[in-house]
Tab-separated table of C-alpha atoms in Angstrom:
chain	number	residue	atom	x	y	z
A	1	MET	CA	-5.647	34.529	8.065
A	2	LYS	CA	-3.672	33.527	11.178
A	3	SER	CA	-6.707	34.055	13.420
A	4	LEU	CA	-8.805	31.850	11.145
A	5	ILE	CA	-6.159	29.146	11.240
A	6	ALA	CA	-5.944	29.376	15.021
A	7	ALA	CA	-9.720	29.059	15.341
A	8	ALA	CA	-9.789	26.055	13.030
A	9	LEU	CA	-6.984	24.382	14.943
A	10	ALA	CA	-8.848	24.939	18.192
A	11	THR	CA	-11.897	23.242	16.670
A	12	THR	CA	-9.738	20.354	15.472
A	13	ALA	CA	-8.205	20.002	18.918
A	14	LEU	CA	-11.676	19.713	20.445
A	15	ALA	CA	-12.633	17.087	17.883
A	16	THR	CA	-9.531	14.957	18.352
A	17	GLY	CA	-8.718	15.631	22.001
A	18	ALA	CA	-11.243	13.116	23.226
A	19	LEU	CA	-9.339	10.437	21.357
A	20	ALA	CA	-6.086	11.313	23.071
A	21	GLN	CA	-6.825	12.735	26.525
A	22	ASN	CA	-6.930	9.285	28.086
A	23	ALA	CA	-4.145	7.838	25.952
A	24	ALA	CA	-1.500	5.831	27.761
A	25	PRO	CA	1.963	7.423	28.154
A	26	ILE	CA	4.290	6.626	25.285
A	27	THR	CA	7.508	4.651	25.635
A	28	GLU	CA	8.970	5.652	22.264
A	29	PHE	CA	8.242	8.045	19.403
A	30	ARG	CA	8.526	7.242	15.705
A	31	ILE	CA	9.074	9.730	12.869
A	32	GLY	CA	8.261	8.740	9.299
A	33	ILE	CA	10.147	10.261	6.363
A	34	LEU	CA	8.650	10.027	2.867
A	35	GLY	CA	10.614	8.504	0.009
A	36	GLY	CA	11.934	10.566	-2.867
A	37	GLU	CA	15.646	10.546	-2.125
A	38	ASN	CA	18.033	7.870	-0.887
A	39	ALA	CA	17.447	6.642	2.644
A	40	SER	CA	20.780	7.763	4.103
A	41	ASP	CA	20.226	11.365	2.976
A	42	ARG	CA	16.716	11.335	4.412
A	43	MET	CA	18.003	10.007	7.732
A	44	ASN	CA	20.891	12.495	7.869
A	45	ASN	CA	18.708	15.501	7.029
A	46	ASN	CA	16.286	14.639	9.818
A	47	GLU	CA	18.664	13.364	12.500
A	48	CYS	CA	18.778	16.773	14.179
A	49	LEU	CA	14.977	16.825	14.393
A	50	ARG	CA	14.985	13.345	15.888
A	51	LYS	CA	17.329	14.519	18.647
A	52	TYR	CA	15.272	17.625	19.426
A	53	ILE	CA	12.075	15.611	19.690
A	54	GLU	CA	13.749	12.930	21.797
A	55	ASP	CA	14.982	15.592	24.219
A	56	ALA	CA	11.541	17.203	24.379
A	57	LEU	CA	9.665	13.946	24.982
A	58	GLY	CA	12.210	12.109	27.097
A	59	VAL	CA	11.663	8.806	25.289
A	60	PRO	CA	13.666	7.027	22.569
A	61	THR	CA	12.824	8.544	19.201
A	62	LYS	CA	13.443	6.725	15.943
A	63	ILE	CA	13.314	7.593	12.256
A	64	PHE	CA	11.701	5.294	9.729
A	65	ALA	CA	12.401	5.882	6.041
A	66	PRO	CA	10.379	3.391	3.958
A	67	ALA	CA	11.243	3.009	0.297
A	68	ASP	CA	8.014	4.585	-0.901
A	69	TYR	CA	5.296	6.979	0.243
A	70	ASN	CA	2.850	4.183	0.979
A	71	GLY	CA	5.108	2.795	3.696
A	72	VAL	CA	4.742	5.991	5.728
A	73	MET	CA	1.013	6.216	5.035
A	74	GLN	CA	0.412	2.644	6.213
A	75	GLY	CA	2.593	3.241	9.258
A	76	LEU	CA	0.515	6.233	10.318
A	77	MET	CA	-2.744	4.341	9.873
A	78	GLY	CA	-1.397	1.219	11.544
A	79	GLY	CA	0.087	3.000	14.552
A	80	THR	CA	3.738	2.198	13.829
A	81	ILE	CA	4.577	5.821	12.879
A	82	ASP	CA	3.538	8.762	15.070
A	83	PHE	CA	4.573	11.860	13.138
A	84	ALA	CA	5.496	12.572	9.540
A	85	GLY	CA	5.866	15.264	6.957
A	86	LEU	CA	3.580	14.303	4.089
A	87	GLY	CA	2.779	15.635	0.671
A	88	ALA	CA	-0.757	16.928	0.286
A	89	SER	CA	-1.714	13.868	-1.790
A	90	SER	CA	-0.259	11.337	0.627
A	91	TYR	CA	-2.147	13.031	3.480
A	92	ALA	CA	-5.290	12.951	1.342
A	93	GLY	CA	-4.665	9.254	0.710
A	94	VAL	CA	-4.565	8.608	4.454
A	95	TYR	CA	-7.663	10.721	5.050
A	96	VAL	CA	-9.692	8.953	2.366
A	97	GLN	CA	-8.873	5.589	3.930
A	98	ASP	CA	-9.167	6.652	7.590
A	99	PRO	CA	-10.189	10.252	8.384
A	100	THR	CA	-9.598	9.667	12.117
A	101	ALA	CA	-5.978	8.504	11.840
A	102	VAL	CA	-4.014	11.765	11.746
A	103	THR	CA	-4.412	15.534	11.872
A	104	PRO	CA	-2.356	18.103	9.916
A	105	VAL	CA	-0.818	20.463	12.465
A	106	LEU	CA	1.945	22.320	10.618
A	107	THR	CA	3.234	23.110	7.178
A	108	THR	CA	6.433	24.591	5.788
A	109	ALA	CA	6.332	28.295	5.022
A	110	ASN	CA	8.278	29.571	2.029
A	111	PRO	CA	10.788	32.392	2.588
A	112	ASP	CA	8.097	34.902	1.513
A	113	GLY	CA	5.572	33.448	3.954
A	114	SER	CA	3.433	31.643	1.360
A	115	TYR	CA	2.357	28.003	1.748
A	116	VAL	CA	2.352	26.813	-1.863
A	117	TYR	CA	4.679	25.072	-4.293
A	118	TYR	CA	4.569	23.728	-7.853
A	119	SER	CA	4.937	20.626	-9.906
A	120	ILE	CA	7.779	21.494	-12.256
A	121	GLY	CA	8.237	19.766	-15.607
A	122	PHE	CA	11.836	19.685	-16.769
A	123	ALA	CA	14.146	18.205	-19.403
A	124	ARG	CA	17.782	18.326	-20.457
A	125	LYS	CA	18.599	21.568	-22.239
A	126	ASP	CA	20.636	19.783	-24.912
A	127	HIS	CA	17.624	17.644	-25.932
A	128	ASN	CA	15.917	20.658	-27.533
A	129	ILE	CA	12.793	20.289	-25.405
A	130	THR	CA	11.423	23.619	-24.222
A	131	SER	CA	7.770	22.815	-23.476
A	132	MET	CA	5.354	19.905	-23.174
A	133	ALA	CA	4.554	20.487	-26.855
A	134	ASP	CA	8.058	19.201	-27.586
A	135	MET	CA	7.470	16.055	-25.507
A	136	GLN	CA	5.101	14.421	-27.986
A	137	GLY	CA	6.302	10.896	-28.733
A	138	LYS	CA	8.838	11.026	-25.895
A	139	VAL	CA	9.056	9.411	-22.453
A	140	LEU	CA	7.704	11.255	-19.402
A	141	GLY	CA	8.628	10.269	-15.875
A	142	PHE	CA	6.411	10.485	-12.791
A	143	GLY	CA	7.762	9.820	-9.300
A	144	ASP	CA	5.554	7.980	-6.815
A	145	PRO	CA	1.806	7.250	-7.258
A	146	ASN	CA	1.180	8.915	-3.868
A	147	SER	CA	3.137	12.061	-4.714
A	148	THR	CA	1.182	15.286	-5.212
A	149	SER	CA	3.583	17.045	-7.571
A	150	GLY	CA	5.195	13.874	-8.860
A	151	TYR	CA	1.921	12.353	-10.016
A	152	LEU	CA	-1.504	13.520	-8.784
A	153	ILE	CA	-1.535	17.123	-9.980
A	154	PRO	CA	0.246	16.629	-13.326
A	155	SER	CA	-1.912	13.565	-14.034
A	156	VAL	CA	-4.946	15.881	-13.822
A	157	GLU	CA	-3.595	19.131	-15.255
A	158	LEU	CA	-1.626	17.751	-18.212
A	159	PRO	CA	-4.630	15.973	-19.810
A	160	SER	CA	-6.729	19.109	-19.296
A	161	GLN	CA	-4.135	20.954	-21.402
A	162	GLY	CA	-4.194	18.383	-24.186
A	163	TYR	CA	-1.345	16.114	-23.044
A	164	SER	CA	-2.815	12.695	-22.326
A	165	VAL	CA	-0.852	10.731	-19.754
A	166	THR	CA	-2.138	7.384	-21.023
A	167	PRO	CA	1.023	5.708	-22.353
A	168	GLY	CA	1.212	5.799	-26.136
A	169	GLU	CA	-1.443	8.459	-26.702
A	170	TYR	CA	0.613	11.663	-26.499
A	171	PHE	CA	3.815	10.546	-24.828
A	172	LYS	CA	5.595	7.483	-26.148
A	173	ASP	CA	5.540	6.152	-22.612
A	174	VAL	CA	4.749	7.343	-19.108
A	175	VAL	CA	6.775	5.650	-16.370
A	176	PHE	CA	7.118	5.735	-12.598
A	177	THR	CA	10.718	6.229	-11.516
A	178	GLY	CA	10.179	5.564	-7.813
A	179	GLY	CA	10.644	9.067	-6.435
A	180	HIS	CA	11.686	12.655	-7.040
A	181	GLU	CA	15.425	12.044	-6.866
A	182	GLN	CA	15.106	9.104	-9.225
A	183	THR	CA	13.166	11.241	-11.724
A	184	ILE	CA	15.773	13.998	-11.598
A	185	VAL	CA	18.655	11.580	-12.087
A	186	ALA	CA	16.853	9.744	-14.910
A	187	VAL	CA	16.261	12.988	-16.830
A	188	ASN	CA	19.762	14.240	-16.156
A	189	ASN	CA	21.259	10.947	-17.393
A	190	GLY	CA	19.057	10.888	-20.493
A	191	ASP	CA	17.231	7.719	-19.437
A	192	ILE	CA	13.902	9.497	-19.905
A	193	ASP	CA	13.155	12.641	-21.899
A	194	GLY	CA	11.321	14.674	-19.286
A	195	GLY	CA	9.919	14.448	-15.802
A	196	VAL	CA	8.037	16.280	-13.084
A	197	THR	CA	9.172	17.093	-9.572
A	198	TRP	CA	8.508	19.645	-6.824
A	199	ALA	CA	9.875	23.074	-6.005
A	200	ASP	CA	8.653	26.250	-4.366
A	201	GLY	CA	9.234	28.032	-7.678
A	202	GLN	CA	10.982	30.899	-5.901
A	203	GLY	CA	14.599	31.958	-6.024
A	204	ASN	CA	17.025	31.135	-8.810
A	205	TRP	CA	16.732	28.304	-11.306
A	206	GLU	CA	20.475	27.628	-11.139
A	207	ASP	CA	20.129	26.947	-7.392
A	208	GLY	CA	17.192	24.591	-7.870
A	209	PHE	CA	14.887	27.329	-6.528
A	210	ASN	CA	14.734	28.003	-2.775
A	211	ASN	CA	13.590	24.560	-1.725
A	212	GLY	CA	12.340	21.304	-3.151
A	213	ALA	CA	13.660	18.196	-4.854
A	214	LEU	CA	15.738	20.131	-7.381
A	215	ARG	CA	17.402	22.110	-4.593
A	216	LYS	CA	18.155	18.873	-2.734
A	217	ALA	CA	19.706	17.403	-5.880
A	218	VAL	CA	21.866	20.487	-6.373
A	219	ASP	CA	22.982	20.435	-2.732
A	220	ALA	CA	23.855	16.745	-3.077
A	221	GLY	CA	25.949	17.431	-6.186
A	222	LEU	CA	23.756	15.237	-8.378
A	223	ILE	CA	22.960	17.829	-11.041
A	224	ASP	CA	23.956	21.153	-12.542
A	225	MET	CA	20.754	23.113	-13.121
A	226	ASN	CA	22.367	24.804	-16.120
A	227	ASP	CA	22.035	21.436	-17.892
A	228	LEU	CA	18.269	21.426	-17.378
A	229	VAL	CA	15.345	23.552	-18.502
A	230	GLU	CA	11.833	24.080	-17.142
A	231	ILE	CA	9.197	22.907	-19.633
A	232	TRP	CA	5.973	23.077	-17.590
A	233	ARG	CA	4.597	24.391	-14.318
A	234	SER	CA	1.387	23.472	-12.503
A	235	LYS	CA	-1.016	25.748	-10.731
A	236	PRO	CA	-0.045	26.432	-7.079
A	237	ILE	CA	-0.264	23.370	-4.815
A	238	PRO	CA	-0.753	23.529	-1.008
A	239	ASN	CA	2.505	22.832	0.831
A	240	GLY	CA	2.296	19.407	2.439
A	241	PRO	CA	1.431	19.002	6.119
A	242	PHE	CA	3.245	17.598	9.087
A	243	VAL	CA	0.755	15.266	10.714
A	244	VAL	CA	0.461	13.675	14.150
A	245	ARG	CA	-1.338	10.466	14.944
A	246	ASN	CA	-4.589	11.323	16.718
A	247	ALA	CA	-4.213	8.515	19.272
A	248	LEU	CA	-1.165	10.193	20.820
A	249	PRO	CA	-1.498	11.913	24.217
A	250	ASP	CA	-2.212	15.628	23.891
A	251	ASP	CA	0.937	16.661	25.774
A	252	VAL	CA	3.067	14.668	23.312
A	253	LYS	CA	1.444	16.416	20.357
A	254	ALA	CA	1.966	19.825	21.982
A	255	LYS	CA	5.661	19.192	22.648
A	256	VAL	CA	6.320	17.982	19.089
A	257	ILE	CA	4.488	20.954	17.596
A	258	ALA	CA	6.523	23.317	19.791
A	259	VAL	CA	9.785	21.745	18.604
A	260	MET	CA	8.772	22.264	14.987
A	261	GLU	CA	7.499	25.822	15.476
A	262	ASN	CA	10.801	26.844	17.091
A	263	LEU	CA	13.115	24.814	14.865
A	264	LYS	CA	14.128	27.533	12.425
A	265	ALA	CA	14.873	30.025	15.218
A	266	ASN	CA	16.784	27.452	17.280
A	267	ASP	CA	18.650	25.686	14.467
A	268	PRO	CA	18.359	27.158	10.943
A	269	ASP	CA	20.585	24.432	9.481
A	270	CYS	CA	18.324	21.722	10.861
A	271	ALA	CA	15.243	23.493	9.476
A	272	TYR	CA	16.979	23.720	6.083
A	273	GLY	CA	17.523	19.966	6.009
A	274	VAL	CA	14.012	19.101	7.150
A	275	ALA	CA	12.394	21.503	4.660
A	276	GLY	CA	14.668	20.628	1.767
A	277	GLY	CA	16.073	24.136	1.365
A	278	ASP	CA	15.517	27.755	2.374
A	279	ASN	CA	12.247	28.271	4.210
A	280	GLY	CA	10.233	30.550	6.458
A	281	GLY	CA	9.934	28.001	9.236
A	282	PHE	CA	7.133	25.646	10.213
A	283	VAL	CA	3.729	27.148	10.957
A	284	LYS	CA	0.348	25.885	12.142
A	285	ILE	CA	-2.108	25.071	9.381
A	286	ASP	CA	-5.865	24.598	9.140
A	287	PRO	CA	-6.652	21.016	8.069
A	288	SER	CA	-9.258	22.390	5.642
A	289	TYR	CA	-6.349	23.777	3.598
A	290	TYR	CA	-6.140	20.288	2.060
A	291	ASP	CA	-9.831	19.846	1.209
A	292	SER	CA	-9.245	20.492	-2.507
A	293	ILE	CA	-6.509	17.855	-2.700
A	294	ILE	CA	-8.703	15.362	-0.833
A	295	ALA	CA	-11.426	15.990	-3.407
A	296	VAL	CA	-9.014	15.418	-6.321
A	297	ARG	CA	-7.628	12.277	-4.712
A	298	ARG	CA	-11.132	10.932	-4.146
A	299	ALA	CA	-12.119	11.669	-7.741
A	300	LYS	CA	-9.034	9.880	-9.082
A	301	SER	CA	-9.814	6.768	-7.053
A	302	ASN	CA	-13.401	6.499	-8.358
């Protein structure tokens, strides 16, 4: 598997290197952080990464944390963001609009070495909802329209299982909360009956699994997982990629990739914050890993 990934990455480098080999030296570097939790937490969790990259590149490095996923996507396509960790759907959204803009170079490995996660449906335990069958006539919350687990995958899989996501057909209403943290808080507060979010699906429920939005919410003291219950789980989803803008000089890309590959060994706490929980580090990934998500995204837009 690793040899196949290495070969694919070499092919990708040949394809994109011509775009970057004559690129002008950079004077600053800009990291984009997807929405899904409040901006200060996003900035704090990634500040250590910003410093490592700044030291490696020798130029001022800044973090940008737009309110929604689309802000990062537009920044990558417009050249105002150079590097970002994306969900598979948000990467697919960029690719569909401009396949030359960015290249996936890394993904987060789970503690067991796998590269998948799940969309997790959940509700408050005291609301007597134990499955999607109990959600009929109730309010379901999605996160962001560009989220893989918070919208794209459940919007395809739930209808295929008999749960229409057209408001009023099966659920009383289907609403967008604005992000994963907002969905979790809305369910926990009883503002909506159920929601979907992301998790690696490994580890203990009471911890919010090993990593993901539930784990972040537990770590932030926002929820007690004992108050919640899992009511649905998607098929495995490819872990999202870290992407670099193709127009960057090749030496810049190489230095950033090296920082990420060595991050867990050099600073496990920093890797924990960047990954959103326990992880197996950041590993190179074949861009074709996301072909299935690109196909789903394309189909949804037609």
